[in-house]
Structure formats: structure tokens, C-alpha cells
Short mmCIF file of C-alpha atoms in Angstrom, two decimals:
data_model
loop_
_atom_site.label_atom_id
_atom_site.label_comp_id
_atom_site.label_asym_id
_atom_site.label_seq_id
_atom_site.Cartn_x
_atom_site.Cartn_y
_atom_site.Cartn_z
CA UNK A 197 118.80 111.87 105.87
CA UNK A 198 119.49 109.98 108.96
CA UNK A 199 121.34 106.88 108.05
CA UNK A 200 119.32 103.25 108.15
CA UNK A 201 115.84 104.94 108.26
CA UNK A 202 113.12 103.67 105.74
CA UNK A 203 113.32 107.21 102.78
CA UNK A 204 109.24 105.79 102.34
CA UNK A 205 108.90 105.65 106.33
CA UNK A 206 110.34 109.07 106.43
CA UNK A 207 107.73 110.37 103.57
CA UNK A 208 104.80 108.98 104.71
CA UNK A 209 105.83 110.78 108.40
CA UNK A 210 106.40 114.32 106.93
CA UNK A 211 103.06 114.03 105.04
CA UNK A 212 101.41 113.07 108.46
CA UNK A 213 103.22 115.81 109.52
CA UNK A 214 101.97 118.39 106.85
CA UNK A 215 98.62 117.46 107.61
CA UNK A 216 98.65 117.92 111.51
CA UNK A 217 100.22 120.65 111.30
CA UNK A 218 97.03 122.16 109.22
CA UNK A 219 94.59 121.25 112.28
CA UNK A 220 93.90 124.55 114.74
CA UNK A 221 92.98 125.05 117.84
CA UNK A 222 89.47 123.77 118.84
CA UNK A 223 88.78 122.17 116.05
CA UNK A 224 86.48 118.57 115.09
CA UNK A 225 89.15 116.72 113.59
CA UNK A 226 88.25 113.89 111.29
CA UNK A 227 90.57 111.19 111.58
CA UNK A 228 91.37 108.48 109.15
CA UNK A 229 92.20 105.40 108.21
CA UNK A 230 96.22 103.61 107.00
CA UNK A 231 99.44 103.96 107.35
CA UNK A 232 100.03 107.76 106.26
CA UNK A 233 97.16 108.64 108.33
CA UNK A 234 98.49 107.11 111.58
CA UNK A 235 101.43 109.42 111.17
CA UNK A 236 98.92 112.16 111.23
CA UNK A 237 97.17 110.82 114.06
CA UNK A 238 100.55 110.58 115.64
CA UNK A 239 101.80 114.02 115.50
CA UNK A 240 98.29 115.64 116.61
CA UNK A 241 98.74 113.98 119.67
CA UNK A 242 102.77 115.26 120.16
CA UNK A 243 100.91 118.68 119.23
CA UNK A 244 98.47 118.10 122.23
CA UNK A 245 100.99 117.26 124.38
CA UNK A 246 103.47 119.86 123.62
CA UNK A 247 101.10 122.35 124.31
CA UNK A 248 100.77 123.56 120.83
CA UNK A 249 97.68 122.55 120.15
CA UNK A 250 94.77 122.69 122.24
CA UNK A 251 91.04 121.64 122.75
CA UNK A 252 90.87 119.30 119.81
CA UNK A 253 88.12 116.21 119.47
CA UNK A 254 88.61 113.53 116.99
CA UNK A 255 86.14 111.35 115.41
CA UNK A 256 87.56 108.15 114.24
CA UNK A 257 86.44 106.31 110.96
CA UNK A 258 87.41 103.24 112.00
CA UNK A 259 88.44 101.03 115.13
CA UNK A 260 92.08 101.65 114.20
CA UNK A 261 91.40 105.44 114.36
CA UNK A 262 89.70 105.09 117.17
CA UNK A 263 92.88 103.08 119.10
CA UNK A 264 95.13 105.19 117.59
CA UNK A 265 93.60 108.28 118.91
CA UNK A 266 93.37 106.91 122.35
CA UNK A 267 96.68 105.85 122.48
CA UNK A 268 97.79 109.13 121.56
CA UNK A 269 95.64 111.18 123.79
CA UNK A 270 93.47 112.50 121.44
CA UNK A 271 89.89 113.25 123.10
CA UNK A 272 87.27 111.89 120.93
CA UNK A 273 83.93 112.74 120.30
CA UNK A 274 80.39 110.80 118.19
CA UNK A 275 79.05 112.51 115.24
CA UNK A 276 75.51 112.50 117.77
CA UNK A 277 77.83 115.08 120.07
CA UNK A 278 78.68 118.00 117.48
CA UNK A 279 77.42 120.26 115.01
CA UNK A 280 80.65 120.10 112.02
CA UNK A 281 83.72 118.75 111.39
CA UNK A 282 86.59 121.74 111.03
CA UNK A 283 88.94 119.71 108.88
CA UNK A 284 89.50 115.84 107.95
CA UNK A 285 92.73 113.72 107.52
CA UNK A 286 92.50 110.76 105.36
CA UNK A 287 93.99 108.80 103.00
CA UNK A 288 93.35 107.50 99.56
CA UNK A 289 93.82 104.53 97.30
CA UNK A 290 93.90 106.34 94.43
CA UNK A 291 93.50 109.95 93.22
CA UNK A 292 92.61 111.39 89.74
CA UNK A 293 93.26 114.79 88.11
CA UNK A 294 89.70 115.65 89.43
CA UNK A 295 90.97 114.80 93.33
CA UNK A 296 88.14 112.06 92.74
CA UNK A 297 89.71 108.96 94.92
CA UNK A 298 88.83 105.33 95.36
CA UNK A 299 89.22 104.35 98.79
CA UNK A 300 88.42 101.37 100.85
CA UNK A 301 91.65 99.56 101.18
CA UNK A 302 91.25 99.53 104.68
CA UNK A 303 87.93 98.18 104.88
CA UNK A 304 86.39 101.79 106.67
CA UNK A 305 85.28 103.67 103.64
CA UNK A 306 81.73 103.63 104.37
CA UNK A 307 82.34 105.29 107.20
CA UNK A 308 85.32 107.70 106.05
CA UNK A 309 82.69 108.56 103.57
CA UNK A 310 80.28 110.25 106.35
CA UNK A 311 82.94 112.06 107.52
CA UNK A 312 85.18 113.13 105.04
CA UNK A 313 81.69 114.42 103.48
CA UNK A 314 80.76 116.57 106.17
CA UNK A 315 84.14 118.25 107.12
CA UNK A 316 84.62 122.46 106.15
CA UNK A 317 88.43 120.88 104.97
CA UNK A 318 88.95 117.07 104.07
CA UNK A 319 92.89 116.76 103.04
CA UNK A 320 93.91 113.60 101.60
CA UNK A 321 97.67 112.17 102.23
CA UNK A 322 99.17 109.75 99.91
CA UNK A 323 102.22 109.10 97.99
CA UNK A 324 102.49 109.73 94.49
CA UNK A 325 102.23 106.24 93.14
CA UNK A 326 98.46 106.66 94.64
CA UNK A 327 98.05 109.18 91.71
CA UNK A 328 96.17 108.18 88.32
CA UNK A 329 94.93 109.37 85.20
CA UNK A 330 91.93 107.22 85.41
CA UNK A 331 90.39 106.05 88.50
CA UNK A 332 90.24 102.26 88.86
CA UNK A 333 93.42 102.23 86.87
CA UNK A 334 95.35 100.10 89.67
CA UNK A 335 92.88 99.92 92.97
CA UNK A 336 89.62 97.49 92.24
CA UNK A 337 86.75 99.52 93.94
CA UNK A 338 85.52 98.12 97.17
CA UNK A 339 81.88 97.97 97.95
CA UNK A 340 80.14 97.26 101.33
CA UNK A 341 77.51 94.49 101.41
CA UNK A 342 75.44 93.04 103.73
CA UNK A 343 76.03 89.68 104.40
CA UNK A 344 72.87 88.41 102.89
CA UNK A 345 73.10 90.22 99.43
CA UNK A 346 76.59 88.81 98.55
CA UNK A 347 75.25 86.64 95.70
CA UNK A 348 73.05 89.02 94.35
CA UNK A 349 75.12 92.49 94.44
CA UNK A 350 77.79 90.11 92.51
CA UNK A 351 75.52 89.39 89.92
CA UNK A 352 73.95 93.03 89.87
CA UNK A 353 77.90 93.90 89.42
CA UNK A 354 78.65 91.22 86.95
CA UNK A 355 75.73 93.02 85.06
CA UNK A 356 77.50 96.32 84.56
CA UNK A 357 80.95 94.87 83.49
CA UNK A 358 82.54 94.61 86.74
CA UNK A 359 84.68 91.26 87.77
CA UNK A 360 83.92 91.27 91.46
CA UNK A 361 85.84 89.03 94.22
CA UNK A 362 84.94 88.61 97.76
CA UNK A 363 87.90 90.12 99.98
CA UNK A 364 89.03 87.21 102.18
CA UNK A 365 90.98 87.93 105.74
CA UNK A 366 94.79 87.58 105.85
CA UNK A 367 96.31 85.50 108.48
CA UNK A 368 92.72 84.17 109.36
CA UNK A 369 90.17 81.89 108.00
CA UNK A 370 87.24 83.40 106.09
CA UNK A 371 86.38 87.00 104.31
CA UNK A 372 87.10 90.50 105.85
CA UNK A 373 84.37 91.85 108.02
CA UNK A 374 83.78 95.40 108.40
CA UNK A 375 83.33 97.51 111.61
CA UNK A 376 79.41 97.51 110.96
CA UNK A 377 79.77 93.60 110.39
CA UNK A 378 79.18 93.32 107.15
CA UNK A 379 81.42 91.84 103.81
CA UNK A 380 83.40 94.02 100.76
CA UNK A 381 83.69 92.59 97.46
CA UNK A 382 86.33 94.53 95.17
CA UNK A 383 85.41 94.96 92.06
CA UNK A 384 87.75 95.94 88.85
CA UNK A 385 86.42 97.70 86.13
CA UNK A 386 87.79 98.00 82.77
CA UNK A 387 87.80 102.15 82.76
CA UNK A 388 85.40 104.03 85.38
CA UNK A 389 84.72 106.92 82.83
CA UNK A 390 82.07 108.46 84.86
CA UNK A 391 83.00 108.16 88.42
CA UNK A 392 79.98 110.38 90.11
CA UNK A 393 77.44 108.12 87.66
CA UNK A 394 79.12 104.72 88.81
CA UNK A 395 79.00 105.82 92.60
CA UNK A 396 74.94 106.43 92.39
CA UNK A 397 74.25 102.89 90.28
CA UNK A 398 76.37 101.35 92.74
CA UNK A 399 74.67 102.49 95.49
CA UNK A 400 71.47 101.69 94.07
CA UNK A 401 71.88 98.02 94.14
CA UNK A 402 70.06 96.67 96.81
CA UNK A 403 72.62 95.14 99.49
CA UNK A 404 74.97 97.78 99.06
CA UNK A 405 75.94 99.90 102.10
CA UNK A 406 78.29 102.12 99.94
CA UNK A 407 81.18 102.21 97.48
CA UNK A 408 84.88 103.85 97.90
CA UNK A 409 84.16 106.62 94.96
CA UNK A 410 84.52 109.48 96.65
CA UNK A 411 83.90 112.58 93.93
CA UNK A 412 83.73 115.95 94.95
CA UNK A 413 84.53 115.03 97.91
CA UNK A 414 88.44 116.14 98.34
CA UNK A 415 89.88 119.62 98.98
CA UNK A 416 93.28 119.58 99.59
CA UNK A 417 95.79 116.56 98.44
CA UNK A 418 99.16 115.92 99.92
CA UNK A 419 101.43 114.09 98.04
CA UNK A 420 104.76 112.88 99.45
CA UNK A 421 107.58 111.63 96.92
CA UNK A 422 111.36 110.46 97.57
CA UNK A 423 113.62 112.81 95.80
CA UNK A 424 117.05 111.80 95.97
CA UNK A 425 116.74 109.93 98.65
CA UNK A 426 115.05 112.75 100.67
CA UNK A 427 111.17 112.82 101.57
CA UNK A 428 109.46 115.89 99.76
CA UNK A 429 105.62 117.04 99.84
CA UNK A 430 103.71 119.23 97.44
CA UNK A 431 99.92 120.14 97.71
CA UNK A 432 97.62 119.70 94.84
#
């Protein structure tokens, strides 16, 4: 390993990596959201331009994707424009045996939810500490509220044995505001034994948009790890 460079920089590129290099030619290519992700976003775009790839469209889940893209020179598309998604990239905040994730640390899941949903191949990237036995083990799960249902949906949480907080912005005054404008409150839950059960109450409470339980969802995880010093990835 090249001496000085980050080993975890070096992971979460070669599982970027892994994943772009799964895309093909002319395919819908969901793109998602953090820090392993970007990686992926990255090295689609050196594909592009190396004249590897060809006649790809992206569809961000977030304004970060959507930058990202762009500044890569990945042509993007609108949901409105096609009729599937070949493949998705995202990441997770957590994973269980089950590839059942909670996502959401980024604030998009709602979102990465629509698309990772609808893609013939959604491939997760993470690192193994993202990796559980139980989900909601060390992530609280996020949940997407309007504005005007804060108060209630934390009650309606309270309710069900969840200890919800209002995520507040870092570096600037107030809470975290979405890309559809609305609020997340993260909620942390003694054991989520039933994850596919807990996504439908959740959803059912009146002010929620949607909540970062993905089930079913995932096909393909990439895990990176630091072996020795060396960046390693293995598929689950």
C-alpha cells in the first residue's frame, strides 16, 4: 500500500470501485447517497471518460448525487423519463444477516427508497462495521416527517417504545431539512425484531413520509474490510 494514504480511504475507493465496475453499457444507473457511494459515482464517470463505458444515465437520490454526477459527467435522467432502473449503487447504515438495512444517515432515504426499490440490481457498499446481527443494534432509524406532524409522529413513536430525537443541523442553527423540505427524527429502538412489520406501522402514522427499513429490498452487498493494512472486498 502506497505510503501516507488513509487504509479506510483506500477501502471505501475499491468498494466504489467494485461496484462501478458492475454497471454495463446503457444502463439506468441508480446513484446513491455517502461517502462509499461517491467513490462509486467517481469511477463511473473515469469509466465514461475512458471510453469504457458508454451511454449510461444516472438518477440521483439526493442533491449530493445529483452534484456529484454532474461534476463527473455523468448524464442524468428523472424517473418521469424512463421505463427501469438496470442496477443501483447505494449505501447502508446498517445491514443484517437478511441484507435488511437501515438507512437514512444522509438524510435521502425516502428517496433512495424509490429507487433502490425499482432497480433489476440494487448493490449496497459498506464497510464491515455497517454489519449487524440485529438491525437497530447501533444506527437509530430515521423517519421523514412533515414539518407539521413533528409533535404528533413523536408521540405516535413514543407509543410503540421508540425514544425519538429531532436531528438538528451541524455547523448551522436549527434541525436538518430534507431535499423535499421536510424534518427526520431518529428513533432508537430497544430490538427491531420484525423489521418488514415495523416499516408498515411506521409508515402508517400519519405525518410520516417514510422510514430507512429497507427489507427485501437488497441484492448484492459489498463489504470492504482492512486486512493487514490492505483494503479487501467480499460480496455477500
Amino acid at each position: 500500500m502506497t505510503a501516507g494514504l488513509d487504509p479506510v480511504k483506500l477501502m471505501k475507493q475499491e468498494v466504489g470501485r467494485a461496484a462501478a465496475n458492475r454497471v454495463q453499457y446503457g444502463s439506468i444507473v441508480g446513484l446513491g447517497t455517502g461517502s462509499t457511494t461517491a467513490f462509486a459515482i467517481q469511477f463511473l464517470g473515469e469509466r465514461l471518460k475512458s471510453g469504457e463505458l458508454k451511454d449510461i444515465k444516472g438518477i440521483p437520490t439526493s442533491f449530493q448525487a445529483s452534484v456529484l454526477a454532474k461534476q463527473y459527467g455523468i448524464p442524468l435522467t428523472t424517473l418521469d423519463e424512463i421505463d427501469k432502473i438496470d442496477i443501483a449503487i447505494d449505501g447502508a447504515d446498517e445491514v443484517d444477516p437478511n441484507k435488511n438495512l437501515i438507512k437514512g444517515g444522509g438524510a435521502a432515504h425516502t428517496r433512495e427508497k424509490i429507487v433502490d426499490s425499482l432497480a433489476d440490481l440494487f448493490i449496497v457498499v459498506v464497510d464491515s462495521s455497517k454489519l449487524v446481527e440485529r438491525l437497530g443494534s447501533t444506527f437509530p432509524l430515521p423517519l421523514e416527517v412533515l414539518p407539521v406532524a413533528i409533535s404528533p409522529v413523536t408521540k405516535a413513536v413514543e407509543k410503540l417504545g421508540g425514544i425519538p430525537e429531532l436531528r438538528m443541523a451541524v455547523k448551522k442553527d436549527g434541525p436538518v431539512i430534507t431535499d423535499q423540505g421536510n424534518m427526520i427524527i431518529d428513533v432508537k429502538f430497544d430490538a427491531i425484531d420484525n423489521p418488514a412489520e415495523m416499516e408498515k406501522t411506521l409508515n402508517n402514522i400519519p405525518g410520516v413520509l417514510d422510514n430507512g427499513l429497507f427489507v427485501n429490498v437488497a441484492d448484492i452487498i459489498l463489504v470492504g474490510e482492512v486486512k493487514d493494512g490492505q483494503p479487501s472486498v467480499r460480496e455477500i
